[in-house]
Short mmCIF file of C-alpha atoms and ligand atoms in Angstrom, two decimals:
data_model
loop_
_atom_site.label_atom_id
_atom_site.label_comp_id
_atom_site.label_asym_id
_atom_site.label_seq_id
_atom_site.Cartn_x
_atom_site.Cartn_y
_atom_site.Cartn_z
CA MET A 1 36.17 50.95 -16.01
CA THR A 2 34.79 54.15 -16.21
CA PRO A 3 33.90 57.45 -16.55
CA TYR A 4 34.63 59.48 -14.27
CA PRO A 5 32.04 61.68 -14.50
CA HIS A 6 33.19 64.65 -14.56
CA SER A 7 31.35 67.60 -13.79
CA PHE A 8 28.66 69.95 -13.07
CA LYS A 9 26.54 72.61 -11.77
CA ARG A 10 26.33 73.61 -8.20
CA PHE A 11 23.10 73.21 -6.51
CA THR A 12 21.57 73.03 -3.15
CA VAL A 13 21.24 69.66 -1.67
CA ALA A 14 18.71 68.43 0.76
CA ALA A 15 21.12 66.96 3.22
CA SER A 16 18.79 64.23 4.25
CA LEU A 17 18.73 62.84 0.73
CA CYS A 18 22.32 61.83 0.80
CA ALA A 19 22.78 60.98 4.37
CA ALA A 20 21.46 57.50 4.08
CA ALA A 21 23.85 56.64 1.32
CA VAL A 22 26.96 57.78 3.10
CA LEU A 23 28.98 54.97 4.53
CA ALA A 24 30.48 55.23 7.94
CA PRO A 25 33.87 56.93 7.93
CA LEU A 26 36.76 54.59 8.07
CA PRO A 27 39.46 54.82 10.67
CA ALA A 28 42.72 56.05 9.21
CA LEU A 29 45.19 53.26 8.85
CA SER A 30 48.62 53.59 10.32
CA GLN A 31 51.24 55.26 8.19
CA GLN A 32 53.72 52.49 8.55
CA ALA A 33 55.60 51.41 5.47
CA VAL A 34 53.53 49.41 3.04
CA VAL A 35 54.45 45.73 2.84
CA GLN A 36 55.09 45.15 -0.84
CA ASP A 37 53.10 41.99 -1.34
CA GLY A 38 50.59 41.70 -4.15
CA ILE A 39 50.73 44.44 -6.78
CA LYS A 40 53.59 46.82 -6.08
CA VAL A 41 52.53 50.18 -4.65
CA ARG A 42 54.07 53.05 -6.58
CA PRO A 43 54.03 56.78 -5.84
CA LEU A 44 51.15 58.78 -7.29
CA SER A 45 51.71 60.57 -10.58
CA THR A 46 53.30 63.97 -10.14
CA SER A 47 51.40 65.37 -13.11
CA ARG A 48 48.24 65.42 -11.03
CA ILE A 49 49.48 68.45 -9.13
CA PHE A 50 49.17 70.55 -12.28
CA ALA A 51 45.49 69.91 -12.61
CA GLY A 52 44.72 73.60 -12.61
CA GLY A 53 43.72 73.94 -9.02
CA VAL A 54 40.50 72.08 -9.62
CA ASP A 55 39.27 70.58 -6.39
CA PHE A 56 38.29 67.25 -7.89
CA ASN A 57 37.02 65.72 -4.72
CA GLU A 58 34.74 68.61 -3.87
CA GLN A 59 33.46 68.90 -7.42
CA SER A 60 32.90 65.22 -7.76
CA LYS A 61 30.95 65.11 -4.53
CA GLN A 62 28.65 67.84 -5.80
CA GLN A 63 28.29 66.17 -9.18
CA TYR A 64 27.45 62.89 -7.60
CA THR A 65 24.87 64.41 -5.32
CA GLN A 66 23.25 66.05 -8.31
CA LEU A 67 23.30 62.81 -10.23
CA VAL A 68 21.72 60.89 -7.38
CA ASN A 69 19.03 63.51 -6.92
CA GLU A 70 18.20 63.61 -10.61
CA ALA A 71 18.10 59.85 -10.74
CA ARG A 72 15.76 59.79 -7.76
CA GLU A 73 13.42 62.32 -9.36
CA LYS A 74 13.23 60.14 -12.46
CA ASN A 75 12.73 56.93 -10.56
CA ALA A 76 16.10 55.73 -11.77
CA LEU A 77 17.68 55.45 -8.33
CA VAL A 78 17.35 51.98 -6.87
CA PRO A 79 16.25 52.39 -3.24
CA ASP A 80 18.46 51.66 -0.23
CA SER A 81 16.23 48.77 0.74
CA ASP A 82 16.82 46.91 -2.52
CA PRO A 83 18.84 43.68 -2.12
CA GLN A 84 21.18 44.65 -4.97
CA VAL A 85 21.98 47.97 -3.32
CA LYS A 86 22.68 46.21 -0.04
CA ARG A 87 24.84 43.74 -1.88
CA LEU A 88 26.91 46.47 -3.57
CA ARG A 89 27.41 48.28 -0.28
CA ALA A 90 28.41 45.11 1.53
CA ILE A 91 31.03 44.41 -1.12
CA ALA A 92 32.27 48.01 -0.95
CA GLN A 93 32.56 47.83 2.83
CA ARG A 94 34.93 44.92 2.47
CA ILE A 95 37.09 46.58 -0.19
CA ILE A 96 37.31 50.16 1.10
CA PRO A 97 39.43 49.40 4.19
CA PHE A 98 42.28 48.48 1.83
CA ALA A 99 42.05 51.69 -0.20
CA THR A 100 44.48 53.68 1.95
CA ARG A 101 47.22 51.30 0.93
CA TRP A 102 47.13 53.07 -2.43
CA ASN A 103 46.19 56.57 -1.33
CA GLU A 104 46.21 57.61 2.30
CA ALA A 105 43.71 60.40 1.67
CA ALA A 106 41.08 57.77 0.91
CA GLY A 107 40.74 57.20 4.63
CA SER A 108 38.77 60.42 4.90
CA TRP A 109 36.86 60.23 1.63
CA ASN A 110 33.10 60.55 1.57
CA TRP A 111 32.46 57.06 0.20
CA GLN A 112 29.05 56.46 -1.30
CA ILE A 113 27.61 53.60 -3.31
CA ASN A 114 24.43 53.73 -5.36
CA LEU A 115 22.74 51.68 -8.05
CA LEU A 116 21.18 53.41 -11.04
CA ASN A 117 18.37 51.75 -12.89
CA SER A 118 19.74 51.80 -16.42
CA ASP A 119 20.40 49.22 -19.11
CA GLN A 120 23.90 50.54 -19.57
CA VAL A 121 26.77 48.23 -18.86
CA ASN A 122 28.76 50.62 -16.77
CA ALA A 123 30.03 51.68 -13.39
CA PHE A 124 32.21 54.46 -12.07
CA CYS A 125 33.93 55.85 -9.03
CA MET A 126 34.44 59.58 -8.84
CA PRO A 127 37.70 61.06 -7.55
CA GLY A 128 36.44 61.37 -3.98
CA GLY A 129 35.01 57.86 -3.63
CA GLN A 130 31.46 58.24 -4.92
CA ILE A 131 30.56 55.02 -6.69
CA ALA A 132 27.69 54.18 -9.00
CA PHE A 133 26.78 50.95 -10.72
CA TYR A 134 24.28 50.76 -13.55
CA SER A 135 21.87 47.88 -13.19
CA GLY A 136 22.73 46.77 -16.74
CA ILE A 137 26.24 45.69 -15.80
CA ILE A 138 24.90 43.43 -13.07
CA THR A 139 22.01 41.92 -14.98
CA LYS A 140 23.48 41.62 -18.48
CA LEU A 141 26.70 40.07 -17.21
CA ASN A 142 24.99 38.20 -14.38
CA LEU A 143 27.86 39.22 -12.12
CA THR A 144 28.86 37.13 -9.14
CA ASP A 145 30.00 38.92 -5.97
CA ASP A 146 33.62 38.29 -6.98
CA GLU A 147 33.01 39.86 -10.38
CA VAL A 148 31.23 42.84 -8.85
CA ALA A 149 34.26 43.25 -6.58
CA ILE A 150 36.58 43.24 -9.60
CA VAL A 151 34.55 45.94 -11.33
CA MET A 152 34.34 47.97 -8.13
CA GLY A 153 38.03 47.51 -7.38
CA HIS A 154 38.91 48.69 -10.87
CA GLU A 155 36.78 51.81 -10.59
CA ILE A 156 38.03 52.58 -7.11
CA SER A 157 41.59 52.17 -8.36
CA HIS A 158 41.14 54.95 -10.93
CA ALA A 159 40.09 57.23 -8.08
CA LEU A 160 42.84 56.09 -5.72
CA ARG A 161 45.52 56.57 -8.33
CA GLU A 162 44.08 59.98 -9.21
CA HIS A 163 43.93 59.15 -12.88
CA SER A 164 41.44 61.94 -13.59
CA GLN A 165 43.69 64.48 -11.96
CA ALA A 166 46.71 63.13 -13.78
CA GLN A 167 44.94 63.29 -17.14
CA ALA A 168 44.00 66.88 -16.40
CA GLY A 169 47.57 67.65 -15.42
CA LYS A 170 48.87 66.16 -18.64
CA GLY A 171 47.15 68.77 -20.74
CA ASN A 172 43.61 67.52 -20.96
CA LEU A 173 42.50 70.28 -18.68
CA ALA A 174 40.42 72.00 -21.35
CA ALA A 175 38.51 68.81 -21.98
CA VAL A 176 38.02 68.19 -18.31
CA GLY A 177 36.92 71.78 -17.78
CA ALA A 178 34.37 71.51 -20.55
CA LYS A 179 32.98 68.43 -18.90
CA LEU A 180 32.97 70.05 -15.51
CA ALA A 181 30.95 72.92 -16.93
CA GLY A 182 28.88 70.64 -19.07
CA ALA A 183 25.27 70.03 -19.68
CA GLY A 184 22.87 68.29 -17.38
CA LEU A 185 24.17 65.22 -15.74
CA SER A 186 21.34 62.99 -16.65
CA ALA A 187 21.89 63.72 -20.31
CA TRP A 188 25.44 62.60 -20.38
CA LEU A 189 25.21 59.95 -17.76
CA GLY A 190 22.25 58.44 -19.49
CA VAL A 191 20.26 57.86 -16.35
CA ASP A 192 17.01 58.83 -17.94
CA PRO A 193 15.86 55.71 -19.76
CA SER A 194 12.46 55.82 -18.14
CA ILE A 195 11.75 59.14 -19.75
CA THR A 196 13.48 59.00 -23.09
CA GLY A 197 13.05 55.31 -23.69
CA THR A 198 16.57 55.10 -24.99
CA ALA A 199 19.74 55.02 -22.99
CA THR A 200 22.07 57.80 -23.85
CA ASN A 201 25.42 56.70 -25.12
CA MET A 202 27.83 58.69 -23.04
CA ALA A 203 30.86 57.80 -25.07
CA ALA A 204 29.20 58.88 -28.28
CA GLN A 205 28.60 62.26 -26.74
CA GLY A 206 32.26 62.56 -25.95
CA VAL A 207 31.53 63.31 -22.38
CA MET A 208 33.55 60.60 -20.79
CA LEU A 209 37.03 61.12 -19.59
CA LYS A 210 39.18 58.53 -21.25
CA PHE A 211 42.02 57.11 -19.33
CA SER A 212 45.25 56.06 -20.93
CA ARG A 213 45.97 52.43 -21.59
CA ASP A 214 48.49 52.55 -18.77
CA ASP A 215 45.81 53.88 -16.43
CA GLU A 216 43.53 51.01 -17.41
CA ARG A 217 46.25 48.43 -16.91
CA GLU A 218 47.06 49.85 -13.52
CA ALA A 219 43.40 49.92 -12.50
CA ASP A 220 42.99 46.30 -13.59
CA LEU A 221 45.88 45.14 -11.44
CA ILE A 222 45.17 47.26 -8.38
CA GLY A 223 41.51 46.34 -8.67
CA MET A 224 42.40 42.65 -8.51
CA ASP A 225 44.70 43.34 -5.58
CA LEU A 226 42.01 45.22 -3.65
CA ALA A 227 39.40 42.55 -4.36
CA ALA A 228 41.76 39.75 -3.34
CA ARG A 229 42.65 41.40 -0.02
CA ALA A 230 38.95 41.79 0.66
CA GLY A 231 38.41 38.06 0.12
CA PHE A 232 37.11 38.13 -3.46
CA ASP A 233 38.56 35.80 -6.05
CA PRO A 234 40.87 37.74 -8.40
CA ARG A 235 40.37 35.04 -11.05
CA ALA A 236 36.93 36.58 -11.50
CA GLY A 237 38.67 39.38 -13.42
CA VAL A 238 39.39 37.05 -16.29
CA ILE A 239 35.82 35.77 -16.37
CA LEU A 240 34.51 39.31 -16.21
CA TRP A 241 36.36 40.25 -19.38
CA GLN A 242 35.29 37.07 -21.11
CA LYS A 243 31.68 37.91 -20.30
CA MET A 244 32.24 41.43 -21.53
CA ALA A 245 33.68 40.10 -24.79
CA ALA A 246 30.69 37.79 -25.27
CA LEU A 247 28.32 40.68 -24.73
CA ASN A 248 30.37 42.72 -27.16
CA LYS A 249 29.33 40.41 -29.99
CA GLY A 250 26.09 42.33 -30.02
CA ALA A 251 26.33 46.05 -29.49
CA PRO A 252 29.45 47.04 -27.59
CA PRO A 253 28.56 48.08 -24.08
CA GLU A 254 29.45 51.62 -23.11
CA PHE A 255 32.00 50.21 -20.76
CA LEU A 256 34.02 48.82 -23.62
CA SER A 257 34.26 52.10 -25.44
CA THR A 258 36.44 53.35 -22.62
CA HIS A 259 37.95 49.99 -21.77
CA PRO A 260 39.29 48.53 -24.97
CA SER A 261 41.24 45.42 -25.83
CA GLY A 262 39.92 42.71 -23.57
CA LYS A 263 42.43 40.13 -24.71
CA ASP A 264 45.39 42.19 -23.61
CA ARG A 265 43.75 42.82 -20.30
CA ILE A 266 43.03 39.16 -19.71
CA SER A 267 46.61 38.19 -20.45
CA GLN A 268 47.90 40.92 -18.17
CA MET A 269 45.60 39.77 -15.37
CA ASN A 270 46.71 36.18 -15.83
CA SER A 271 50.36 37.15 -15.80
CA HIS A 272 49.91 38.79 -12.39
CA MET A 273 47.62 36.14 -10.91
CA ALA A 274 50.45 34.58 -8.92
CA GLN A 275 50.90 37.89 -7.12
CA VAL A 276 47.28 38.35 -6.11
CA LEU A 277 46.06 34.80 -5.53
CA PRO A 278 48.10 34.55 -2.28
CA LEU A 279 46.30 37.66 -1.01
CA TYR A 280 42.97 35.99 -1.68
CA ALA A 281 44.10 32.74 -0.08
CA ARG A 282 45.30 34.64 2.97
CA ALA A 283 41.96 36.44 3.27
CA LYS A 284 40.22 33.05 3.09
CA GLY A 285 42.63 31.49 5.57
CA VAL A 286 43.79 28.73 3.24
CA SER A 287 46.85 28.02 1.14
CA VAL A 288 46.84 28.88 -2.55
CA ASN A 289 46.90 25.19 -3.41
CA ASP A 290 43.73 24.62 -1.43
CA LEU A 291 41.74 27.27 -3.28
CA PRO A 292 38.93 25.70 -5.27
CA ALA A 293 38.68 26.63 -8.94
CA TYR A 294 36.77 29.83 -9.60
CA ARG A 295 33.16 29.22 -10.50
CA SER A 296 31.19 31.87 -12.31
CA ASN A 297 27.71 31.63 -13.72
CA ALA A 298 26.17 32.01 -17.13
CA VAL A 299 25.71 35.35 -18.80
CA ALA A 300 22.05 36.27 -18.82
CA SER A 301 20.44 36.02 -22.21
CA ARG A 302 19.71 39.39 -23.69
ZN1 LIG B 1 38.90 51.82 -16.30
#
């Protein structure tokens, strides 16, 4: 799901501002061969190495810091003490230990998780592990923890599989560069609803990096795998897309403009459910047959 924001201006950061949001570094996992259960781990795309020498992780960290600071200035950053922020970080802490399975470098990423106060139905994870959720995706879809984990797993998967870098390496470098040098973050990330009164539609501005359909399919599957290993029900992925489709009957959420064709995604998720359900059952310490049916909740009325 998401943008991968892409870009920005350098600026000086008050170190104390970010410190609180930085999660504790994770111990590097052993480099032993990956056991191929769940979704098969494949090598990273080779095209990412032609991404023009752009240090995505460093740039994304700077962009994210700028975004968070701008959001804070505009009262659009939900504070650390908020229960929803704590909830997102608790879910992330369960998922992140499994990230190195897909990309060993993730063990030393500067993981951060923040919640932006915006009606937009969106979320993203930047190439170096900086995650943001928009409050709209949680409230409008009334997401359960399992569904949050699916969204988060999907976004993290784009970062782990270096989809942004691969897109850049495949010839989209000019587009990425334009975004990296682009206008103010708040304008294209639409984090300024309190000031403008209207959420900016990022997709309409053409500022979002679009991933290929293959990237999206891969992120869906790896996201379910990550969530399942962390003890979240992968069947929530199907419900998530059904909720998204229901919401789409009104105005399409921003998320959908970069994540098309929900039906195909649901059928793909279902066709791989037998691979990821055992991971979930194992995390819960029960057999697959003993797993209760997944229970979601109603979508909030708009
Ligand atoms: Zn995506």
